[in-house]
């Protein structure tokens, strides 16, 4: 394999001692005393073939010009690292050229190693010395160790300093750390309500700001709260007089996030029109405020959150496939607390610390109480439907109800009873929502199958604007196989089986 060296022609003579090609089978000493001219090199190394490439810099101190022309050279030159080794000499030339050569080598536009030369100090030997720098930092133990520590600090930062024990979650955080620091592309966080999407989004923002990768603010939007015509105005702003009540210009949340980060939580709740404008804003950094005839710009980084499957929403026509494709480059699914039970204990300590910071009063468990609480929290009886929000609320209640700062067994037993009562209406048997429309005796006489099925039908009804809309949602698969369908009538007949009608369901 041949070795080629890219160098700047220096203004002063250079003296260089070359000890063969690094990794070569043979070593030889070569003293070069020249101005790096072809004739000077040939006089001391006849076997060296010099190929000159003239880059016509008008101003070798102009960074834009030097970098641009060197980049053009690197792209045009037929470099083949499989057949040749490349050494990029950065000792000679202007400082601007040295910096540009370093950056192009670091980015692998020039696939080589950096070559440094210098006089050999403290000797009478007129020849100089050289060394190469391999930018694969993993080859340098001390540097690799420092980078590993920095990476560990970043992932710990993303986890709010919690020593999590779930291996899958830790691997995911490692990936998020790399993506956050090396990419500006949108990130999609999926997971159930209370899994920590909002907290993680804010920590990603704080990490990027800590690393000086972002300068603007963190703007968080719960898309489920944006309904009707006000959604467009809230997101994209409006001009004065755009509609009744628009008495002044409004910049909008996307403008507020300029140079910063925008977190669109529950992005699946946005309407299709808003989704189309969000896509344009992501790709072009431009959008049109309501009532405006001129576009505005905002350069923000996007994190989106959702507790629904956007792939299913795309299939159902409720979410744009082009926006989903744009968001789906970096998708991370946050597991719920029930799937991370080994992390309950470290999060318990984290919530106690948060309580102390918030209230200025520290609380702790005695040994017996801690064991009892963890046994319940890790058991099958604890479903944690609200995930980490449930855990945080539970710890806050116990710490508050322990005025002496010691959470004892009685306090824990009372909290376990409270959690059982809170969750009794949220378990899958549907007892909570059924009590709104049926008396207790009717529920007792129903089969479990019917309770679960009716409870889900009631939830869909309450989330729908009409009987027909609820029917389309509930019978979305079977209706496609029918030549004609009356979804509203099917749903009406189903509710009548239990003595219910649309009015009773919506009022209840």
GROMACS .gro file of N, CA and C in nm, residues 129-288:
model
  480
  129UNK      N    1   1.179   1.623   1.345
  129UNK     CA    2   1.110   1.500   1.384
  129UNK      C    3   0.964   1.512   1.341
  130UNK      N    4   0.895   1.400   1.334
  130UNK     CA    5   0.756   1.399   1.291
  130UNK      C    6   0.676   1.303   1.378
  131UNK      N    7   0.548   1.322   1.378
  131UNK     CA    8   0.457   1.225   1.439
  131UNK      C    9   0.322   1.236   1.371
  132UNK      N   10   0.248   1.126   1.373
  132UNK     CA   11   0.114   1.124   1.312
  132UNK      C   12   0.008   1.121   1.421
  133UNK      N   13  -0.108   1.178   1.387
  133UNK     CA   14  -0.221   1.183   1.480
  133UNK      C   15  -0.337   1.110   1.414
  134UNK      N   16  -0.381   1.002   1.476
  134UNK     CA   17  -0.497   0.929   1.426
  134UNK      C   18  -0.620   0.982   1.498
  135UNK      N   19  -0.715   1.033   1.421
  135UNK     CA   20  -0.832   1.096   1.484
  135UNK      C   21  -0.934   0.995   1.534
  136UNK      N   22  -0.904   0.867   1.525
  136UNK     CA   23  -0.987   0.767   1.592
  136UNK      C   24  -0.948   0.771   1.740
  137UNK      N   25  -1.023   0.851   1.818
  137UNK     CA   26  -0.984   0.878   1.957
  137UNK      C   27  -0.988   0.754   2.045
  138UNK      N   28  -1.055   0.648   1.996
  138UNK     CA   29  -1.059   0.526   2.076
  138UNK      C   30  -0.921   0.460   2.086
  139UNK      N   31  -0.827   0.504   1.999
  139UNK     CA   32  -0.692   0.447   2.003
  139UNK      C   33  -0.610   0.506   2.118
  140UNK      N   34  -0.656   0.615   2.171
  140UNK     CA   35  -0.580   0.681   2.277
  140UNK      C   36  -0.649   0.655   2.411
  141UNK      N   37  -0.586   0.575   2.494
  141UNK     CA   38  -0.651   0.528   2.616
  141UNK      C   39  -0.697   0.642   2.706
  142UNK      N   40  -0.611   0.739   2.731
  142UNK     CA   41  -0.648   0.846   2.824
  142UNK      C   42  -0.762   0.931   2.768
  143UNK      N   43  -0.757   0.958   2.636
  143UNK     CA   44  -0.864   1.037   2.575
  143UNK      C   45  -0.993   0.957   2.572
  144UNK      N   46  -0.981   0.827   2.537
  144UNK     CA   47  -1.100   0.743   2.532
  144UNK      C   48  -1.166   0.734   2.669
  145UNK      N   49  -1.083   0.728   2.773
  145UNK     CA   50  -1.138   0.721   2.909
  145UNK      C   51  -1.214   0.849   2.943
  146UNK      N   52  -1.157   0.963   2.905
  146UNK     CA   53  -1.224   1.091   2.932
  146UNK      C   54  -1.355   1.101   2.855
  147UNK      N   55  -1.354   1.055   2.730
  147UNK     CA   56  -1.478   1.061   2.652
  147UNK      C   57  -1.582   0.966   2.708
  148UNK      N   58  -1.538   0.850   2.757
  148UNK     CA   59  -1.633   0.755   2.816
  148UNK      C   60  -1.697   0.815   2.940
  149UNK      N   61  -1.616   0.886   3.021
  149UNK     CA   62  -1.669   0.950   3.142
  149UNK      C   63  -1.768   1.060   3.103
  150UNK      N   64  -1.732   1.138   3.000
  150UNK     CA   65  -1.822   1.245   2.955
  150UNK      C   66  -1.953   1.189   2.903
  151UNK      N   67  -1.945   1.077   2.830
  151UNK     CA   68  -2.067   1.014   2.779
  151UNK      C   69  -2.153   0.962   2.892
  152UNK      N   70  -2.089   0.901   2.992
  152UNK     CA   71  -2.164   0.851   3.108
  152UNK      C   72  -2.231   0.965   3.183
  153UNK      N   73  -2.163   1.078   3.193
  153UNK     CA   74  -2.222   1.194   3.259
  153UNK      C   75  -2.343   1.245   3.182
  154UNK      N   76  -2.335   1.241   3.048
  154UNK     CA   77  -2.447   1.288   2.966
  154UNK      C   78  -2.568   1.198   2.982
  155UNK      N   79  -2.547   1.065   2.981
  155UNK     CA   80  -2.660   0.974   2.995
  155UNK      C   81  -2.719   0.983   3.135
  156UNK      N   82  -2.634   1.002   3.237
  156UNK     CA   83  -2.685   1.021   3.372
  156UNK      C   84  -2.766   1.149   3.380
  157UNK      N   85  -2.721   1.253   3.310
  157UNK     CA   86  -2.795   1.379   3.305
  157UNK      C   87  -2.933   1.357   3.246
  158UNK      N   88  -2.941   1.280   3.137
  158UNK     CA   89  -3.071   1.254   3.074
  158UNK      C   90  -3.164   1.177   3.167
  159UNK      N   91  -3.106   1.095   3.254
  159UNK     CA   92  -3.187   1.017   3.348
  159UNK      C   93  -3.208   1.091   3.479
  160UNK      N   94  -3.179   1.222   3.479
  160UNK     CA   95  -3.193   1.306   3.598
  160UNK      C   96  -3.107   1.257   3.714
  161UNK      N   97  -2.998   1.189   3.680
  161UNK     CA   98  -2.908   1.140   3.783
  161UNK      C   99  -2.956   1.014   3.853
  162UNK      N  100  -3.065   0.954   3.805
  162UNK     CA  101  -3.120   0.833   3.867
  162UNK      C  102  -3.039   0.712   3.819
  163UNK      N  103  -2.994   0.630   3.911
  163UNK     CA  104  -2.916   0.512   3.878
  163UNK      C  105  -3.011   0.400   3.836
  164UNK      N  106  -3.061   0.410   3.713
  164UNK     CA  107  -3.159   0.312   3.667
  164UNK      C  108  -3.095   0.176   3.647
  165UNK      N  109  -3.175   0.070   3.664
  165UNK     CA  110  -3.123  -0.066   3.659
  165UNK      C  111  -3.180  -0.147   3.544
  166UNK      N  112  -3.273  -0.088   3.469
  166UNK     CA  113  -3.334  -0.160   3.358
  166UNK      C  114  -3.240  -0.153   3.238
  167UNK      N  115  -3.192  -0.269   3.191
  167UNK     CA  116  -3.091  -0.272   3.085
  167UNK      C  117  -3.143  -0.214   2.956
  168UNK      N  118  -3.266  -0.245   2.918
  168UNK     CA  119  -3.322  -0.194   2.792
  168UNK      C  120  -3.335  -0.042   2.797
  169UNK      N  121  -3.379   0.011   2.910
  169UNK     CA  122  -3.394   0.156   2.924
  169UNK      C  123  -3.258   0.224   2.916
  170UNK      N  124  -3.158   0.167   2.979
  170UNK     CA  125  -3.024   0.225   2.976
  170UNK      C  126  -2.967   0.226   2.834
  171UNK      N  127  -2.991   0.118   2.758
  171UNK     CA  128  -2.944   0.116   2.619
  171UNK      C  129  -3.014   0.225   2.537
  172UNK      N  130  -3.142   0.243   2.562
  172UNK     CA  131  -3.216   0.346   2.490
  172UNK      C  132  -3.161   0.485   2.522
  173UNK      N  133  -3.133   0.512   2.649
  173UNK     CA  134  -3.079   0.642   2.688
  173UNK      C  135  -2.943   0.665   2.624
  174UNK      N  136  -2.860   0.560   2.613
  174UNK     CA  137  -2.731   0.573   2.545
  174UNK      C  138  -2.751   0.618   2.401
  175UNK      N  139  -2.849   0.560   2.333
  175UNK     CA  140  -2.876   0.599   2.195
  175UNK      C  141  -2.928   0.743   2.187
  176UNK      N  142  -3.018   0.778   2.278
  176UNK     CA  143  -3.072   0.914   2.277
  176UNK      C  144  -2.961   1.016   2.299
  177UNK      N  145  -2.866   0.985   2.387
  177UNK     CA  146  -2.755   1.076   2.413
  177UNK      C  147  -2.674   1.101   2.285
  178UNK      N  148  -2.648   0.994   2.210
  178UNK     CA  149  -2.573   1.010   2.085
  178UNK      C  150  -2.651   1.091   1.983
  179UNK      N  151  -2.779   1.061   1.970
  179UNK     CA  152  -2.863   1.132   1.873
  179UNK      C  153  -2.876   1.279   1.911
  180UNK      N  154  -2.898   1.306   2.039
  180UNK     CA  155  -2.918   1.444   2.084
  180UNK      C  156  -2.797   1.531   2.055
  181UNK      N  157  -2.677   1.474   2.069
  181UNK     CA  158  -2.556   1.553   2.054
  181UNK      C  159  -2.501   1.553   1.912
  182UNK      N  160  -2.553   1.464   1.825
  182UNK     CA  161  -2.495   1.453   1.691
  182UNK      C  162  -2.596   1.480   1.580
  183UNK      N  163  -2.721   1.508   1.615
  183UNK     CA  164  -2.824   1.527   1.514
  183UNK      C  165  -2.918   1.640   1.552
  184UNK      N  166  -2.966   1.710   1.451
  184UNK     CA  167  -3.069   1.813   1.471
  184UNK      C  168  -3.204   1.766   1.421
  185UNK      N  169  -3.213   1.640   1.380
  185UNK     CA  170  -3.337   1.586   1.325
  185UNK      C  171  -3.441   1.571   1.436
  186UNK      N  172  -3.571   1.570   1.400
  186UNK     CA  173  -3.676   1.551   1.500
  186UNK      C  174  -3.661   1.418   1.574
  187UNK      N  175  -3.705   1.418   1.699
  187UNK     CA  176  -3.705   1.297   1.782
  187UNK      C  177  -3.849   1.270   1.823
  188UNK      N  178  -3.891   1.144   1.811
  188UNK     CA  179  -4.026   1.104   1.850
  188UNK      C  180  -4.018   1.015   1.973
  189UNK      N  181  -4.081   1.060   2.082
  189UNK     CA  182  -4.086   0.983   2.206
  189UNK      C  183  -4.225   0.923   2.220
  190UNK      N  184  -4.232   0.791   2.222
  190UNK     CA  185  -4.359   0.721   2.235
  190UNK      C  186  -4.364   0.652   2.371
  191UNK      N  187  -4.483   0.637   2.424
  191UNK     CA  188  -4.497   0.571   2.553
  191UNK      C  189  -4.625   0.613   2.621
  192UNK      N  190  -4.666   0.537   2.722
  192UNK     CA  191  -4.791   0.568   2.792
  192UNK      C  192  -4.782   0.697   2.871
  193UNK      N  193  -4.897   0.753   2.903
  193UNK     CA  194  -4.903   0.874   2.985
  193UNK      C  195  -4.833   0.850   3.119
  194UNK      N  196  -4.748   0.944   3.157
  194UNK     CA  197  -4.678   0.932   3.284
  194UNK      C  198  -4.546   0.856   3.275
  195UNK      N  199  -4.505   0.815   3.153
  195UNK     CA  200  -4.380   0.739   3.140
  195UNK      C  201  -4.257   0.828   3.144
  196UNK      N  202  -4.275   0.960   3.139
  196UNK     CA  203  -4.162   1.051   3.151
  196UNK      C  204  -4.119   1.118   3.022
  197UNK      N  205  -4.209   1.124   2.923
  197UNK     CA  206  -4.172   1.185   2.793
  197UNK      C  207  -4.139   1.333   2.809
  198UNK      N  208  -4.222   1.404   2.883
  198UNK     CA  209  -4.201   1.548   2.899
  198UNK      C  210  -4.070   1.577   2.973
  199UNK      N  211  -4.044   1.501   3.080
  199UNK     CA  212  -3.921   1.521   3.156
  199UNK      C  213  -3.799   1.490   3.070
  200UNK      N  214  -3.804   1.382   2.993
  200UNK     CA  215  -3.690   1.346   2.908
  200UNK      C  216  -3.668   1.451   2.800
  201UNK      N  217  -3.775   1.504   2.742
  201UNK     CA  218  -3.761   1.608   2.639
  201UNK      C  219  -3.691   1.730   2.696
  202UNK      N  220  -3.729   1.770   2.816
  202UNK     CA  221  -3.665   1.886   2.878
  202UNK      C  222  -3.518   1.858   2.908
  203UNK      N  223  -3.487   1.736   2.950
  203UNK     CA  224  -3.347   1.703   2.980
  203UNK      C  225  -3.263   1.700   2.852
  204UNK      N  226  -3.322   1.656   2.741
  204UNK     CA  227  -3.250   1.660   2.613
  204UNK      C  228  -3.218   1.805   2.577
  205UNK      N  229  -3.316   1.893   2.596
  205UNK     CA  230  -3.293   2.035   2.571
  205UNK      C  231  -3.182   2.089   2.660
  206UNK      N  232  -3.186   2.056   2.788
  206UNK     CA  233  -3.085   2.108   2.881
  206UNK      C  234  -2.947   2.054   2.848
  207UNK      N  235  -2.940   1.928   2.802
  207UNK     CA  236  -2.811   1.871   2.763
  207UNK      C  237  -2.754   1.943   2.642
  208UNK      N  238  -2.837   1.967   2.541
  208UNK     CA  239  -2.791   2.037   2.422
  208UNK      C  240  -2.750   2.180   2.454
  209UNK      N  241  -2.822   2.241   2.546
  209UNK     CA  242  -2.786   2.378   2.584
  209UNK      C  243  -2.655   2.378   2.663
  210UNK      N  244  -2.636   2.278   2.747
  210UNK     CA  245  -2.511   2.265   2.823
  210UNK      C  246  -2.391   2.249   2.730
  211UNK      N  247  -2.414   2.182   2.617
  211UNK     CA  248  -2.306   2.159   2.520
  211UNK      C  249  -2.299   2.271   2.416
  212UNK      N  250  -2.373   2.381   2.440
  212UNK     CA  251  -2.372   2.498   2.352
  212UNK      C  252  -2.419   2.464   2.210
  213UNK      N  253  -2.513   2.371   2.199
  213UNK     CA  254  -2.567   2.335   2.069
  213UNK      C  255  -2.700   2.404   2.041
  214UNK      N  256  -2.750   2.473   2.139
  214UNK     CA  257  -2.881   2.537   2.125
  214UNK      C  258  -2.881   2.663   2.211
  215UNK      N  259  -2.948   2.767   2.163
  215UNK     CA  260  -2.942   2.895   2.235
  215UNK      C  261  -3.078   2.945   2.280
  216UNK      N  262  -3.184   2.904   2.211
  216UNK     CA  263  -3.316   2.955   2.242
  216UNK      C  264  -3.385   2.882   2.355
  217UNK      N  265  -3.515   2.909   2.376
  217UNK     CA  266  -3.587   2.853   2.490
  217UNK      C  267  -3.645   2.714   2.462
  218UNK      N  268  -3.695   2.653   2.566
  218UNK     CA  269  -3.770   2.528   2.556
  218UNK      C  270  -3.918   2.562   2.560
  219UNK      N  271  -3.990   2.529   2.454
  219UNK     CA  272  -4.132   2.560   2.444
  219UNK      C  273  -4.210   2.428   2.439
  220UNK      N  274  -4.295   2.405   2.539
  220UNK     CA  275  -4.370   2.280   2.548
  220UNK      C  276  -4.517   2.307   2.518
  221UNK      N  277  -4.575   2.223   2.433
  221UNK     CA  278  -4.714   2.238   2.393
  221UNK      C  279  -4.784   2.104   2.408
  222UNK      N  280  -4.896   2.101   2.480
  222UNK     CA  281  -4.979   1.981   2.485
  222UNK      C  282  -5.083   1.995   2.376
  223UNK      N  283  -5.065   1.920   2.268
  223UNK     CA  284  -5.152   1.935   2.151
  223UNK      C  285  -5.296   1.895   2.181
  224UNK      N  286  -5.318   1.816   2.286
  224UNK     CA  287  -5.455   1.778   2.321
  224UNK      C  288  -5.537   1.898   2.367
  225UNK      N  289  -5.469   2.006   2.406
  225UNK     CA  290  -5.541   2.126   2.451
  225UNK      C  291  -5.569   2.222   2.337
  226UNK      N  292  -5.518   2.193   2.218
  226UNK     CA  293  -5.537   2.281   2.103
  226UNK      C  294  -5.653   2.229   2.020
  227UNK      N  295  -5.764   2.295   2.028
  227UNK     CA  296  -5.884   2.250   1.959
  227UNK      C  297  -5.939   2.359   1.868
  228UNK      N  298  -5.996   2.316   1.756
  228UNK     CA  299  -6.065   2.409   1.668
  228UNK      C  300  -5.975   2.513   1.605
  229UNK      N  301  -6.034   2.629   1.574
  229UNK     CA  302  -5.963   2.736   1.505
  229UNK      C  303  -5.848   2.794   1.587
  230UNK      N  304  -5.857   2.782   1.718
  230UNK     CA  305  -5.752   2.840   1.803
  230UNK      C  306  -5.620   2.765   1.791
  231UNK      N  307  -5.623   2.641   1.741
  231UNK     CA  308  -5.500   2.562   1.730
  231UNK      C  309  -5.402   2.628   1.634
  232UNK      N  310  -5.451   2.669   1.518
  232UNK     CA  311  -5.365   2.734   1.419
  232UNK      C  312  -5.303   2.861   1.474
  233UNK      N  313  -5.383   2.941   1.541
  233UNK     CA  314  -5.335   3.067   1.595
  233UNK      C  315  -5.231   3.044   1.704
  234UNK      N  316  -5.257   2.946   1.792
  234UNK     CA  317  -5.164   2.919   1.901
  234UNK      C  318  -5.029   2.872   1.848
  235UNK      N  319  -5.031   2.786   1.749
  235UNK     CA  320  -4.906   2.729   1.697
  235UNK      C  321  -4.833   2.826   1.606
  236UNK      N  322  -4.904   2.882   1.508
  236UNK     CA  323  -4.839   2.957   1.401
  236UNK      C  324  -4.857   3.108   1.413
  237UNK      N  325  -4.936   3.153   1.511
  237UNK     CA  326  -4.957   3.295   1.529
  237UNK      C  327  -5.061   3.350   1.433
  238UNK      N  328  -5.096   3.476   1.451
  238UNK     CA  329  -5.193   3.539   1.361
  238UNK      C  330  -5.163   3.688   1.349
  239UNK      N  331  -5.218   3.746   1.247
  239UNK     CA  332  -5.208   3.889   1.228
  239UNK      C  333  -5.332   3.957   1.286
  240UNK      N  334  -5.314   4.079   1.329
  240UNK     CA  335  -5.425   4.158   1.382
  240UNK      C  336  -5.539   4.164   1.279
  241UNK      N  337  -5.660   4.136   1.325
  241UNK     CA  338  -5.776   4.140   1.238
  241UNK      C  339  -5.797   4.015   1.155
  242UNK      N  340  -5.717   3.910   1.179
  242UNK     CA  341  -5.731   3.787   1.101
  242UNK      C  342  -5.866   3.721   1.124
  243UNK      N  343  -5.923   3.740   1.242
  243UNK     CA  344  -6.054   3.684   1.275
  243UNK      C  345  -6.111   3.766   1.389
  244UNK      N  346  -6.237   3.743   1.419
  244UNK     CA  347  -6.301   3.816   1.527
  244UNK      C  348  -6.229   3.790   1.659
  245UNK      N  349  -6.189   3.895   1.725
  245UNK     CA  350  -6.116   3.881   1.851
  245UNK      C  351  -5.967   3.895   1.837
  246UNK      N  352  -5.915   3.895   1.713
  246UNK     CA  353  -5.771   3.911   1.692
  246UNK      C  354  -5.737   4.060   1.694
  247UNK      N  355  -5.726   4.115   1.813
  247UNK     CA  356  -5.708   4.260   1.829
  247UNK      C  357  -5.561   4.302   1.821
  248UNK      N  358  -5.471   4.202   1.817
  248UNK     CA  359  -5.328   4.234   1.807
  248UNK      C  360  -5.257   4.116   1.742
  249UNK      N  361  -5.136   4.142   1.691
  249UNK     CA  362  -5.056   4.034   1.634
  249UNK      C  363  -5.019   3.935   1.743
  250UNK      N  364  -5.011   3.808   1.704
  250UNK     CA  365  -4.967   3.703   1.797
  250UNK      C  366  -4.856   3.624   1.730
  251UNK      N  367  -4.737   3.615   1.790
  251UNK     CA  368  -4.625   3.548   1.722
  251UNK      C  369  -4.645   3.397   1.708
  252UNK      N  370  -4.710   3.332   1.805
  252UNK     CA  371  -4.729   3.188   1.798
  252UNK      C  372  -4.615   3.112   1.865
  253UNK      N  373  -4.643   2.988   1.899
  253UNK     CA  374  -4.548   2.907   1.976
  253UNK      C  375  -4.426   2.866   1.893
  254UNK      N  376  -4.445   2.845   1.763
  254UNK     CA  377  -4.331   2.808   1.680
  254UNK      C  378  -4.230   2.922   1.672
  255UNK      N  379  -4.280   3.046   1.662
  255UNK     CA  380  -4.188   3.160   1.663
  255UNK      C  381  -4.119   3.172   1.797
  256UNK      N  382  -4.191   3.142   1.905
  256UNK     CA  383  -4.132   3.152   2.039
  256UNK      C  384  -4.017   3.054   2.056
  257UNK      N  385  -4.020   2.944   1.981
  257UNK     CA  386  -3.916   2.841   1.994
  257UNK      C  387  -3.796   2.865   1.903
  258UNK      N  388  -3.790   2.978   1.835
  258UNK     CA  389  -3.680   3.007   1.743
  258UNK      C  390  -3.545   2.994   1.814
  259UNK      N  391  -3.453   2.923   1.750
  259UNK     CA  392  -3.318   2.896   1.802
  259UNK      C  393  -3.320   2.803   1.923
  260UNK      N  394  -3.437   2.752   1.958
  260UNK     CA  395  -3.448   2.664   2.075
  260UNK      C  396  -3.510   2.532   2.038
  261UNK      N  397  -3.591   2.479   2.129
  261UNK     CA  398  -3.651   2.347   2.110
  261UNK      C  399  -3.801   2.354   2.133
  262UNK      N  400  -3.876   2.289   2.044
  262UNK     CA  401  -4.021   2.280   2.054
  262UNK      C  402  -4.059   2.137   2.087
  263UNK      N  403  -4.133   2.119   2.196
  263UNK     CA  404  -4.181   1.986   2.235
  263UNK      C  405  -4.331   1.981   2.214
  264UNK      N  406  -4.374   1.906   2.114
  264UNK     CA  407  -4.516   1.889   2.084
  264UNK      C  408  -4.562   1.758   2.147
  265UNK      N  409  -4.615   1.767   2.268
  265UNK     CA  410  -4.663   1.648   2.337
  265UNK      C  411  -4.801   1.611   2.283
  266UNK      N  412  -4.826   1.481   2.274
  266UNK     CA  413  -4.952   1.428   2.218
  266UNK      C  414  -4.976   1.485   2.079
  267UNK      N  415  -4.875   1.473   1.994
  267UNK     CA  416  -4.883   1.529   1.859
  267UNK      C  417  -4.991   1.462   1.777
  268UNK      N  418  -5.031   1.340   1.814
  268UNK     CA  419  -5.136   1.270   1.743
  268UNK      C  420  -5.272   1.337   1.755
  269UNK      N  421  -5.286   1.433   1.848
  269UNK     CA  422  -5.412   1.503   1.867
  269UNK      C  423  -5.429   1.621   1.772
  270UNK      N  424  -5.323   1.656   1.699
  270UNK     CA  425  -5.333   1.768   1.606
  270UNK      C  426  -5.422   1.731   1.487
  271UNK      N  427  -5.492   1.830   1.433
  271UNK     CA  428  -5.571   1.809   1.312
  271UNK      C  429  -5.482   1.795   1.190
  272UNK      N  430  -5.538   1.745   1.080
  272UNK     CA  431  -5.460   1.721   0.959
  272UNK      C  432  -5.405   1.850   0.900
  273UNK      N  433  -5.480   1.960   0.909
  273UNK     CA  434  -5.430   2.088   0.857
  273UNK      C  435  -5.309   2.136   0.937
  274UNK      N  436  -5.318   2.126   1.067
  274UNK     CA  437  -5.205   2.165   1.152
  274UNK      C  438  -5.083   2.076   1.126
  275UNK      N  439  -5.109   1.947   1.102
  275UNK     CA  440  -5.000   1.855   1.073
  275UNK      C  441  -4.926   1.895   0.946
  276UNK      N  442  -5.002   1.936   0.843
  276UNK     CA  443  -4.940   1.977   0.717
  276UNK      C  444  -4.850   2.099   0.737
  277UNK      N  445  -4.894   2.195   0.818
  277UNK     CA  446  -4.814   2.314   0.841
  277UNK      C  447  -4.693   2.285   0.928
  278UNK      N  448  -4.709   2.194   1.023
  278UNK     CA  449  -4.595   2.154   1.106
  278UNK      C  450  -4.488   2.089   1.018
  279UNK      N  451  -4.528   2.004   0.925
  279UNK     CA  452  -4.432   1.940   0.835
  279UNK      C  453  -4.355   2.045   0.756
  280UNK      N  454  -4.426   2.144   0.703
  280UNK     CA  455  -4.357   2.251   0.627
  280UNK      C  456  -4.261   2.327   0.717
  281UNK      N  457  -4.301   2.353   0.840
  281UNK     CA  458  -4.216   2.427   0.932
  281UNK      C  459  -4.091   2.347   0.968
  282UNK      N  460  -4.104   2.215   0.979
  282UNK     CA  461  -3.989   2.131   1.010
  282UNK      C  462  -3.890   2.131   0.894
  283UNK      N  463  -3.942   2.114   0.773
  283UNK     CA  464  -3.855   2.096   0.658
  283UNK      C  465  -3.796   2.227   0.606
  284UNK      N  466  -3.878   2.333   0.602
  284UNK     CA  467  -3.833   2.459   0.542
  284UNK      C  468  -3.805   2.568   0.644
  285UNK      N  469  -3.839   2.544   0.770
  285UNK     CA  470  -3.823   2.645   0.875
  285UNK      C  471  -3.907   2.770   0.847
  286UNK      N  472  -4.013   2.753   0.770
  286UNK     CA  473  -4.099   2.865   0.736
  286UNK      C  474  -4.245   2.822   0.743
  287UNK      N  475  -4.333   2.918   0.772
  287UNK     CA  476  -4.476   2.890   0.777
  287UNK      C  477  -4.552   3.021   0.767
  288UNK      N  478  -4.683   3.010   0.747
  288UNK     CA  479  -4.767   3.128   0.725
  288UNK      C  480  -4.860   3.147   0.844
   0.00000   0.00000   0.00000
